[in-house]
Amino acid sequence: MASSGYSDLGEVTSEIKASERRTAVAIADLEWREMEGDDCEFHYGEGPNEAQDSDFPIEERSRLQEMLFLLGLETYQTQKLSLQDALQISSDSMKNWAPQTPKDLPWNFLRKLQALNAEARNTTMVLDLPLDTRPVEKESQMEEEIIYWDTAEDISADIYSFSELPTPDTPLNPLDLLCALLLSSDSFLQQEIVSKMSLCQFALPLILPDPENHYHTFLLWAMRGTVRTWGSQPPRVVGSFREDSMVLSRAPAFAFVRMEVSSNSKSQLLNDVLSPSHRQQDCFWHRDLNLGTNPREIADGLVEISWFLPSGREDLDIFPEPMAFLNLRGDIGSHWLQFKLLTEISSAVFILTDNISKKEYKLLSSMKGSATKYYFILSPYRGKRNTNLRFLNRLIPVLKMDHSHVLVKVSSTDSVGFVRRVRAIVAHVTRSPCRRVSVEDMANAARKLGLKVDEDCEECQRAKDRMERITRKIKDLDAYRRDELRLQGELWRKAAQVEKELCQIQWASDPPEKYRAELRHRLLELRMQQNDHGPAWGVQEFISGISSPSLGEKQYFLKWMEWGLARVAQPRPRPPPEMIFTLRPKHCGAVDFSEPFWPEPLGVEHFLREMGQFYEAESCLVEAGKLPAGQRRFAHFPGLALELLLKGLPLELIDGNTLSPPLRWVTGLLKELHVRLERRSRLVVLSALGTPGTGKSTLLNSMFGLQFAAGRGHGPRGAFMQLIKVAESFSPDLGCDHILVIDSGGVITGARTEAGERFEREASLATLIMGLSNVTVVSLAETRNIPPAILHAFLRLEKTGHMPNYQFVYQNLHDVSALGSKPRERRQLLDQPSDVGRATVQMEKQGDGIQTLADLAFWDPEKQHIWHIPGLWHGVPPMAAVNLAYSEAIFELKRCLLENIRNGLSNQNKNIQQLIELVRRL
């Protein structure tokens, strides 16, 4: 039987259909030639005008176009789908609906993937059946019926039918959906899709087939954002955890491929190898899953990759070191180029087949001289044993095998023991000298074989070159900050302190004018000293990068800068995840809270912060009449930064170094935003407050698809803002055109009242963030541990009458059993006064009458103010599976937030001019 590239014996019926389709195309092609009077020689499998210039049959081209049309993606072939398109808020954002037609599937996949939903790959559709056609069922039956289609039925097909693509009445193979969506997405949405898939523990697309344009694309750029953390053995000591890009980290690679037909599912075998004994994990989609046996229409030739990453615990880890596992979809005979690449980058290749034919023997014989080890996993048909042995005996000297390289797995084979044997082979290969490759190494090998690499476009390479010119100059981080980022040193710290004092005396009942004038003079001197400097060479290069007329090059440059700066950062030991936030002292005592709790790495925000300081200093001099407005050099800086905000980059609202908001810079950004948005300038401000490590950034990213730094205890210390667009069709209903989301980042560390200035600063910043907000989410790691600064902010805002709609979110960071609301813990949060509460209230001079949130005038215990979010992970990271209950809970929280905005339960929505005025007052 000719190979169609479909996987495993369960798809033999698909082979029959494929053969009949090829016959139909051949007949149709002959008829076409007769009508056109074409008497040239006909080549089987070639369509009109293709005999000489293509090895791809014409049906492959038409099938891709039909698949894109079926999914509603045909319009995104010229203008690719962008990340902003995928993330905008619409009426569907509030619906927990299942897809009803194929056109719903791409958007359903993106929404679920954004929310880290373990069922994102499920392409089951739900049909609304008319009431008169439904069978009589119990009253409790849902109104919608879920149709699980039987793909084994109707195996007889009309050979004259041109296409048997899925229709609105039949489901799709999830791998077809993934390939179609990736082919329709721009580079940055592709990267986001792959990053989210990595978080969901899904196998990642490494080589993307494109039957329409005859290019197979190695997705190096799309993989760039994949960063993982893993442990080493012996474990659990500070420094035993490593965080690195999976593109740069080298590991042994093991490929699993199919030759013709195999009774054994290689994807299921891979999952068994990667899964701990107590929990099955479906990294690779396989035929035993729902819709897993549906024939692939465009995904054959896809190569996927997944990693095993150790936790550092010998009792849990299957292997002691990271390892890469690759999976080729389809038969190696139909995808020889991909197979050739896998043999060049892998330490060992496992070939699954039922029988070895003469054709496959010849193909494998051409691999003579390869350093790769080969293993066969056979499930032979009856009567083929001798044929297999004959070809294997010939292959043993060619591929440098012995009889231990041949495994037989039939239905009676012990599956657990077989998986144990495969793991033992993998471990044995890694203990002996073997190649260790990174994804970058794989891409280099792919280029030599003629595969297209997505990163090789001119815009991407120009941006990379500029990044390398900047980062090459960074030898010592402290010296670079001092010499290149000069405005962020002592001058900015002193200026921030003076501005704080000016704000304080502004609200005094009888402010001393002489002292105020002295402060203004001191501030002006500091700003003049700042203005005497010009942007250093590295900052100028950065400004040139974000000033590029090419939007794509600008976005590539920012991504390259993010990764380049992460690579040049001084390596520091990384503690285990659960230790990151327990190193902070539990009690104040003599602890100095004026310094941050972790070193701030150098990032893109430092270059933007430097631009902000140039703008601040210049604006201050213009306001004081010391500089004519016509001589301004940096007035265009807010416009450059705004372009980045509109494209999804978080911008710093509160400086993480001084814990001060650069008011002129922020005001300049908002003015530019008002000009840019024009008629669509109605805003809702949504903020998330909490100490680092409470999961607030991950919560925002999962709800809205944002890019806040998450999961890194050594990340940026400032508070950041990001803009989300509301679809024009939905904005009249929601009452706003955009949502400005603020993440408090590392601004609130949990300093207690005894910390003095540090506590006062945190409380003031919490008041500022909440005061700007229509809706505030307070993220808590423990039900009775409300950060004092946040309680202080509530007390202050209650006096002003500016109280946002608020939701308290208790996230169970370690235990996935926290499902639903817990009334007893809820009463503890409301009723038990703590030392923190008493001290905060006393500081605000409210008396002993108010000691907890329940005593505040605005508190309504009957409303749904408290949420309990289950843990994100099932098991021990980094190989833990995502918890479906987490995704479901954050969707309900998101829907509640949007409902409150739509129903006007939040503070009155603002336009940007009102927000600018509010920033000034606060």
JSON list of N, CA and C in Angstrom, two decimals, residues 467-495:
[
{"chain": "A", "resi": 467, "resn": "MET", "atom": "N", "xyz": [21.01, 44.74, 18.23]},
{"chain": "A", "resi": 467, "resn": "MET", "atom": "CA", "xyz": [21.06, 44.27, 19.62]},
{"chain": "A", "resi": 467, "resn": "MET", "atom": "C", "xyz": [22.48, 43.84, 19.99]},
{"chain": "A", "resi": 468, "resn": "GLU", "atom": "N", "xyz": [23.13, 43.09, 19.10]},
{"chain": "A", "resi": 468, "resn": "GLU", "atom": "CA", "xyz": [24.47, 42.60, 19.41]},
{"chain": "A", "resi": 468, "resn": "GLU", "atom": "C", "xyz": [25.47, 43.74, 19.52]},
{"chain": "A", "resi": 469, "resn": "ARG", "atom": "N", "xyz": [25.29, 44.80, 18.74]},
{"chain": "A", "resi": 469, "resn": "ARG", "atom": "CA", "xyz": [26.18, 45.96, 18.87]},
{"chain": "A", "resi": 469, "resn": "ARG", "atom": "C", "xyz": [26.04, 46.59, 20.25]},
{"chain": "A", "resi": 470, "resn": "ILE", "atom": "N", "xyz": [24.83, 46.60, 20.77]},
{"chain": "A", "resi": 470, "resn": "ILE", "atom": "CA", "xyz": [24.60, 47.19, 22.10]},
{"chain": "A", "resi": 470, "resn": "ILE", "atom": "C", "xyz": [25.13, 46.28, 23.19]},
{"chain": "A", "resi": 471, "resn": "THR", "atom": "N", "xyz": [24.75, 45.03, 23.17]},
{"chain": "A", "resi": 471, "resn": "THR", "atom": "CA", "xyz": [25.10, 44.13, 24.27]},
{"chain": "A", "resi": 471, "resn": "THR", "atom": "C", "xyz": [26.59, 43.77, 24.28]},
{"chain": "A", "resi": 472, "resn": "ARG", "atom": "N", "xyz": [27.24, 43.88, 23.13]},
{"chain": "A", "resi": 472, "resn": "ARG", "atom": "CA", "xyz": [28.68, 43.59, 23.08]},
{"chain": "A", "resi": 472, "resn": "ARG", "atom": "C", "xyz": [29.47, 44.55, 23.96]},
{"chain": "A", "resi": 473, "resn": "LYS", "atom": "N", "xyz": [28.94, 45.73, 24.18]},
{"chain": "A", "resi": 473, "resn": "LYS", "atom": "CA", "xyz": [29.63, 46.73, 25.00]},
{"chain": "A", "resi": 473, "resn": "LYS", "atom": "C", "xyz": [29.43, 46.49, 26.50]},
{"chain": "A", "resi": 474, "resn": "ILE", "atom": "N", "xyz": [28.55, 45.59, 26.87]},
{"chain": "A", "resi": 474, "resn": "ILE", "atom": "CA", "xyz": [28.24, 45.39, 28.29]},
{"chain": "A", "resi": 474, "resn": "ILE", "atom": "C", "xyz": [29.15, 44.31, 28.84]},
{"chain": "A", "resi": 475, "resn": "LYS", "atom": "N", "xyz": [30.16, 44.74, 29.57]},
{"chain": "A", "resi": 475, "resn": "LYS", "atom": "CA", "xyz": [31.09, 43.81, 30.20]},
{"chain": "A", "resi": 475, "resn": "LYS", "atom": "C", "xyz": [30.78, 43.64, 31.68]},
{"chain": "A", "resi": 476, "resn": "ASP", "atom": "N", "xyz": [30.39, 44.73, 32.31]},
{"chain": "A", "resi": 476, "resn": "ASP", "atom": "CA", "xyz": [30.06, 44.72, 33.74]},
{"chain": "A", "resi": 476, "resn": "ASP", "atom": "C", "xyz": [28.76, 45.52, 33.93]},
{"chain": "A", "resi": 477, "resn": "LEU", "atom": "N", "xyz": [27.76, 44.90, 34.54]},
{"chain": "A", "resi": 477, "resn": "LEU", "atom": "CA", "xyz": [26.45, 45.54, 34.63]},
{"chain": "A", "resi": 477, "resn": "LEU", "atom": "C", "xyz": [26.49, 46.83, 35.43]},
{"chain": "A", "resi": 478, "resn": "ASP", "atom": "N", "xyz": [27.16, 46.80, 36.56]},
{"chain": "A", "resi": 478, "resn": "ASP", "atom": "CA", "xyz": [27.21, 48.00, 37.40]},
{"chain": "A", "resi": 478, "resn": "ASP", "atom": "C", "xyz": [27.91, 49.14, 36.69]},
{"chain": "A", "resi": 479, "resn": "ALA", "atom": "N", "xyz": [29.01, 48.82, 36.02]},
{"chain": "A", "resi": 479, "resn": "ALA", "atom": "CA", "xyz": [29.75, 49.85, 35.28]},
{"chain": "A", "resi": 479, "resn": "ALA", "atom": "C", "xyz": [28.91, 50.37, 34.13]},
{"chain": "A", "resi": 480, "resn": "TYR", "atom": "N", "xyz": [28.17, 49.50, 33.46]},
{"chain": "A", "resi": 480, "resn": "TYR", "atom": "CA", "xyz": [27.33, 49.93, 32.33]},
{"chain": "A", "resi": 480, "resn": "TYR", "atom": "C", "xyz": [26.23, 50.87, 32.81]},
{"chain": "A", "resi": 481, "resn": "ARG", "atom": "N", "xyz": [25.59, 50.51, 33.92]},
{"chain": "A", "resi": 481, "resn": "ARG", "atom": "CA", "xyz": [24.55, 51.40, 34.46]},
{"chain": "A", "resi": 481, "resn": "ARG", "atom": "C", "xyz": [25.14, 52.76, 34.80]},
{"chain": "A", "resi": 482, "resn": "ARG", "atom": "N", "xyz": [26.32, 52.76, 35.39]},
{"chain": "A", "resi": 482, "resn": "ARG", "atom": "CA", "xyz": [26.93, 54.02, 35.80]},
{"chain": "A", "resi": 482, "resn": "ARG", "atom": "C", "xyz": [27.35, 54.87, 34.61]},
{"chain": "A", "resi": 483, "resn": "ASP", "atom": "N", "xyz": [27.91, 54.26, 33.58]},
{"chain": "A", "resi": 483, "resn": "ASP", "atom": "CA", "xyz": [28.48, 55.01, 32.47]},
{"chain": "A", "resi": 483, "resn": "ASP", "atom": "C", "xyz": [27.49, 55.30, 31.35]},
{"chain": "A", "resi": 484, "resn": "GLU", "atom": "N", "xyz": [26.56, 54.37, 31.10]},
{"chain": "A", "resi": 484, "resn": "GLU", "atom": "CA", "xyz": [25.65, 54.52, 29.96]},
{"chain": "A", "resi": 484, "resn": "GLU", "atom": "C", "xyz": [24.25, 55.00, 30.37]},
{"chain": "A", "resi": 485, "resn": "LEU", "atom": "N", "xyz": [23.80, 54.60, 31.54]},
{"chain": "A", "resi": 485, "resn": "LEU", "atom": "CA", "xyz": [22.46, 55.00, 32.01]},
{"chain": "A", "resi": 485, "resn": "LEU", "atom": "C", "xyz": [22.64, 56.02, 33.14]},
{"chain": "A", "resi": 486, "resn": "ARG", "atom": "N", "xyz": [23.24, 57.14, 32.78]},
{"chain": "A", "resi": 486, "resn": "ARG", "atom": "CA", "xyz": [23.72, 58.09, 33.79]},
{"chain": "A", "resi": 486, "resn": "ARG", "atom": "C", "xyz": [22.61, 58.80, 34.53]},
{"chain": "A", "resi": 487, "resn": "LEU", "atom": "N", "xyz": [21.46, 58.99, 33.89]},
{"chain": "A", "resi": 487, "resn": "LEU", "atom": "CA", "xyz": [20.40, 59.77, 34.53]},
{"chain": "A", "resi": 487, "resn": "LEU", "atom": "C", "xyz": [19.65, 58.97, 35.59]},
{"chain": "A", "resi": 488, "resn": "GLN", "atom": "N", "xyz": [19.92, 57.68, 35.70]},
{"chain": "A", "resi": 488, "resn": "GLN", "atom": "CA", "xyz": [19.20, 56.85, 36.66]},
{"chain": "A", "resi": 488, "resn": "GLN", "atom": "C", "xyz": [19.96, 56.64, 37.96]},
{"chain": "A", "resi": 489, "resn": "GLY", "atom": "N", "xyz": [21.05, 57.33, 38.13]},
{"chain": "A", "resi": 489, "resn": "GLY", "atom": "CA", "xyz": [21.86, 57.15, 39.34]},
{"chain": "A", "resi": 489, "resn": "GLY", "atom": "C", "xyz": [21.41, 58.06, 40.47]},
{"chain": "A", "resi": 490, "resn": "GLU", "atom": "N", "xyz": [22.40, 58.63, 41.12]},
{"chain": "A", "resi": 490, "resn": "GLU", "atom": "CA", "xyz": [22.13, 59.43, 42.31]},
{"chain": "A", "resi": 490, "resn": "GLU", "atom": "C", "xyz": [21.30, 60.67, 41.99]},
{"chain": "A", "resi": 491, "resn": "LEU", "atom": "N", "xyz": [21.46, 61.25, 40.79]},
{"chain": "A", "resi": 491, "resn": "LEU", "atom": "CA", "xyz": [20.69, 62.44, 40.43]},
{"chain": "A", "resi": 491, "resn": "LEU", "atom": "C", "xyz": [19.19, 62.16, 40.45]},
{"chain": "A", "resi": 492, "resn": "TRP", "atom": "N", "xyz": [18.79, 61.02, 39.88]},
{"chain": "A", "resi": 492, "resn": "TRP", "atom": "CA", "xyz": [17.36, 60.69, 39.84]},
{"chain": "A", "resi": 492, "resn": "TRP", "atom": "C", "xyz": [16.83, 60.36, 41.23]},
{"chain": "A", "resi": 493, "resn": "ARG", "atom": "N", "xyz": [17.62, 59.69, 42.04]},
{"chain": "A", "resi": 493, "resn": "ARG", "atom": "CA", "xyz": [17.17, 59.38, 43.40]},
{"chain": "A", "resi": 493, "resn": "ARG", "atom": "C", "xyz": [16.95, 60.65, 44.21]},
{"chain": "A", "resi": 494, "resn": "LYS", "atom": "N", "xyz": [17.87, 61.60, 44.07]},
{"chain": "A", "resi": 494, "resn": "LYS", "atom": "CA", "xyz": [17.71, 62.86, 44.80]},
{"chain": "A", "resi": 494, "resn": "LYS", "atom": "C", "xyz": [16.52, 63.64, 44.27]},
{"chain": "A", "resi": 495, "resn": "ALA", "atom": "N", "xyz": [16.35, 63.66, 42.94]},
{"chain": "A", "resi": 495, "resn": "ALA", "atom": "CA", "xyz": [15.22, 64.40, 42.36]},
{"chain": "A", "resi": 495, "resn": "ALA", "atom": "C", "xyz": [13.90, 63.77, 42.80]}
]
